[in-house]
Coordinates of C-alpha atoms in Angstrom, one line a residue:
X1 CA -35.6 35.1 3.2
X2 CA -33.4 32.1 4.1
X3 CA -32.5 29.4 1.6
X4 CA -32.4 26.2 3.7
X5 CA -30.9 22.8 2.9
X6 CA -31.7 20.0 5.3
X7 CA -29.1 17.2 5.1
X8 CA -30.8 13.9 6.2
X9 CA -30.0 10.2 6.2
X10 CA -32.1 7.3 5.0
X11 CA -35.8 8.0 5.6
X12 CA -36.4 4.4 6.3
X13 CA -33.9 4.4 9.3
X14 CA -33.0 8.0 10.4
X15 CA -35.3 9.0 13.2
X16 CA -33.2 12.1 14.0
X17 CA -33.5 13.3 10.4
X18 CA -37.3 12.9 10.6
X19 CA -37.6 15.3 13.5
X20 CA -36.6 18.7 11.9
X21 CA -38.0 17.5 8.5
X22 CA -41.5 16.9 10.0
X23 CA -41.5 20.2 11.9
X24 CA -40.4 22.2 8.9
X25 CA -43.2 20.6 6.8
X26 CA -45.8 21.4 9.4
X27 CA -44.4 24.9 9.8
X28 CA -44.5 25.4 6.0
X29 CA -40.9 26.4 5.9
X30 CA -39.5 25.7 2.4
X31 CA -36.2 23.8 2.2
X32 CA -34.1 21.6 -0.1
X33 CA -33.6 18.1 1.0
X34 CA -30.2 16.5 0.6
X35 CA -30.3 12.8 1.4
X36 CA -27.1 10.9 2.3
X37 CA -27.4 7.2 2.6
X38 CA -25.8 6.2 6.0
X39 CA -23.2 3.5 6.6
X40 CA -22.2 3.2 2.9
X41 CA -18.6 3.3 1.7
X42 CA -18.9 7.0 0.9
X43 CA -21.2 8.5 3.6
X44 CA -18.4 9.8 5.8
X45 CA -16.8 11.6 2.8
X46 CA -20.2 13.0 1.8
X47 CA -20.7 14.4 5.3
X48 CA -17.2 15.7 5.5
X49 CA -18.2 19.3 4.4
X50 CA -20.5 19.6 7.4
X51 CA -19.4 20.1 11.1
X52 CA -21.5 17.3 12.5
X53 CA -18.8 14.6 12.9
X54 CA -20.4 12.4 10.3
X55 CA -23.9 12.6 11.7
X56 CA -27.3 13.8 10.4
X57 CA -29.3 15.9 10.4
X58 CA -27.6 19.2 9.5
X59 CA -29.4 22.4 8.5
X60 CA -27.5 24.7 6.1
X61 CA -28.5 28.3 5.9
X62 CA -26.0 30.1 3.7
X63 CA -22.7 30.1 5.7
X64 CA -24.4 28.8 8.8
X65 CA -24.5 25.1 9.6
X66 CA -26.6 23.8 12.5
X67 CA -26.4 20.3 13.7
X68 CA -28.2 18.4 16.5
X69 CA -31.9 18.2 16.2
X70 CA -33.1 20.5 19.0
X71 CA -30.5 23.1 18.0
X72 CA -31.9 23.0 14.4
X73 CA -35.4 23.4 15.6
X74 CA -34.6 26.3 18.0
X75 CA -32.6 28.0 15.3
X76 CA -35.6 27.9 13.0
X77 CA -38.1 28.8 15.6
X78 CA -36.3 32.0 16.7
X79 CA -35.9 33.3 13.1
X80 CA -38.2 36.3 12.5
X81 CA -39.2 34.9 9.1
X82 CA -41.0 32.1 10.8
X83 CA -43.1 34.0 13.2
X84 CA -46.1 32.0 11.8
X85 CA -44.6 28.7 12.9
X86 CA -45.9 27.1 16.1
X87 CA -42.8 26.1 18.0
X88 CA -44.0 25.6 21.6
X89 CA -47.2 25.8 23.5
X90 CA -48.2 29.3 24.4
X91 CA -49.1 28.6 28.0
X92 CA -46.0 29.0 30.2
X93 CA -46.5 25.8 32.2
X94 CA -47.3 23.7 29.1
X95 CA -44.3 25.3 27.4
X96 CA -42.0 24.3 30.3
X97 CA -43.3 20.7 30.2
X98 CA -42.9 20.5 26.4
X99 CA -39.3 21.7 26.6
X100 CA -38.5 19.3 29.4
X101 CA -40.1 16.3 27.5
X102 CA -38.2 17.2 24.4
X103 CA -34.9 17.4 26.2
X104 CA -35.6 14.1 27.9
X105 CA -36.2 12.5 24.4
X106 CA -33.0 14.1 23.0
X107 CA -30.8 12.8 25.9
X108 CA -32.6 9.6 27.0
X109 CA -34.5 6.4 26.2
X110 CA -31.3 4.8 24.9
X111 CA -32.3 1.3 26.0
X112 CA -35.6 1.5 24.1
X113 CA -33.9 3.0 21.0
X114 CA -31.3 0.2 20.9
X115 CA -34.0 -2.4 21.3
X116 CA -36.3 -0.9 18.7
X117 CA -34.1 0.1 15.7
X118 CA -35.8 2.6 13.5
X119 CA -37.3 1.0 10.4
X120 CA -40.5 2.6 9.1
X121 CA -40.9 0.1 6.3
X122 CA -41.4 -3.0 8.5
X123 CA -43.5 -4.2 11.4
X124 CA -42.4 -6.8 14.0
X125 CA -45.6 -8.3 15.5
X126 CA -45.2 -10.0 18.8
X127 CA -41.7 -8.5 19.4
X128 CA -40.4 -9.5 22.8
X129 CA -38.5 -7.0 24.9
X130 CA -37.2 -6.8 28.5
X131 CA -38.1 -4.9 31.6
X132 CA -35.6 -2.1 31.0
X133 CA -37.2 -1.4 27.7
X134 CA -40.6 -1.5 29.3
X135 CA -39.4 1.1 31.9
X136 CA -38.6 3.5 29.0
X137 CA -41.9 2.8 27.3
X138 CA -43.7 3.5 30.6
X139 CA -41.9 6.8 30.9
X140 CA -42.8 7.9 27.4
X141 CA -46.4 7.0 28.0
X142 CA -46.3 9.0 31.3
X143 CA -45.0 12.0 29.4
X144 CA -47.5 11.8 26.6
X145 CA -50.4 11.5 29.1
X146 CA -49.0 14.5 31.0
X147 CA -48.8 16.6 27.8
X148 CA -52.3 15.6 26.7
X149 CA -53.6 16.6 30.1
X150 CA -52.1 20.0 29.8
X151 CA -53.4 20.7 26.3
X152 CA -55.0 24.1 26.1
X153 CA -55.5 24.1 22.3
X154 CA -57.8 22.0 20.2
X155 CA -56.3 19.2 18.3
X156 CA -54.9 15.7 18.8
X157 CA -51.1 16.4 19.1
X158 CA -49.4 16.4 22.4
X159 CA -50.5 19.9 23.2
X160 CA -53.3 20.2 20.7
X161 CA -51.4 21.9 17.9
X162 CA -48.3 20.3 16.3
X163 CA -45.2 21.7 17.9
X164 CA -41.5 20.8 18.5
X165 CA -42.3 18.3 21.2
X166 CA -44.3 16.3 18.6
X167 CA -41.4 16.4 16.2
X168 CA -39.3 14.8 18.9
X169 CA -41.8 12.0 19.6
X170 CA -43.1 11.2 16.1
X171 CA -40.3 8.6 15.6
X172 CA -41.1 7.1 19.0
X173 CA -44.7 6.6 17.9
X174 CA -43.5 4.9 14.7
X175 CA -41.3 2.6 16.8
X176 CA -44.2 1.7 19.1
X177 CA -46.3 0.9 16.1
X178 CA -43.6 -1.1 14.3
X179 CA -42.7 -3.1 17.3
X180 CA -46.3 -3.9 18.4
X181 CA -46.1 -2.2 21.7
X182 CA -49.3 -2.3 23.9
X183 CA -50.2 1.2 25.1
X184 CA -52.7 3.1 27.1
X185 CA -55.7 4.5 25.3
X186 CA -54.2 8.0 25.4
X187 CA -50.9 6.9 24.1
X188 CA -52.5 4.7 21.4
X189 CA -54.6 7.7 20.3
X190 CA -51.4 9.7 19.9
X191 CA -49.8 7.0 17.8
X192 CA -52.9 6.9 15.6
X193 CA -52.6 10.7 15.2
X194 CA -49.0 10.3 14.0
X195 CA -49.8 7.5 11.6
X196 CA -52.7 9.5 10.0
X197 CA -50.6 12.6 9.4
X198 CA -50.0 13.3 5.7
X199 CA -46.4 14.4 6.1
X200 CA -45.5 11.3 8.2
X201 CA -47.1 9.2 5.5
X202 CA -45.0 10.9 2.8
X203 CA -41.9 10.2 4.8
X204 CA -42.8 6.5 5.2
X205 CA -43.7 6.1 1.6
X206 CA -40.4 7.5 0.4
X207 CA -38.5 5.5 3.0
X208 CA -40.2 2.3 1.8
X209 CA -38.9 3.0 -1.7
X210 CA -35.3 3.3 -0.7
X211 CA -32.9 0.6 -1.9
X212 CA -30.1 0.8 0.7
X213 CA -30.1 -1.6 3.6
X214 CA -28.7 -1.2 7.1
X215 CA -28.7 -4.7 8.3
X216 CA -28.8 -3.8 12.0
X217 CA -32.1 -2.1 11.5
X218 CA -33.6 -5.0 9.5
X219 CA -33.2 -7.6 12.2
X220 CA -34.6 -7.8 15.7
X221 CA -31.3 -6.8 17.4
X222 CA -29.6 -3.7 18.9
X223 CA -28.5 -1.2 16.2
X224 CA -27.3 2.3 15.6
X225 CA -28.9 5.3 17.3
X226 CA -30.0 6.9 14.0

């Protein structure tokens, strides 16, 4: 049995840290959590032992270090000890869409992410954003509606049961909620599913108690990609 440590950043701000954390929680995979507060005087030194170029998250499994969120999730999913974990939809067409949507999130939506800095402890009602941000929002909504339309399993996650594509989009749902984004009925129902999840609520509650402040994520201005 593996003995995992997941190195994460501030729960209030680090959307990339949330992704493997929430999937491991749903998959019931035990792990130790090592939190390193980002953008402090010491965070680069604290992250130096890892191979991630001062970024989070990092999964440590004995002598193995895995960085980049999707790489972490795939590493865990292919481990024989986690055969019980639901990584991807079982239907081949749904699985292909889930992987495509996950990769699109990993590589894209940078305009939206800059405009909506991750901050799960605050809301910005009436937040004003431009057409380029709306284009990203529209694409996310399109993907969510596509996924929900291909759901072959019962449940309210993107493909019914929680899987890796949900881990990729949970932080987006939190951003939409925090920045008061108007959504279609299908997309809003998905945001409501995310907000009602016990693991998500645990993450938010812990993030709200953190004392560190990243100024760029506290104001309505472009910020870091974390």
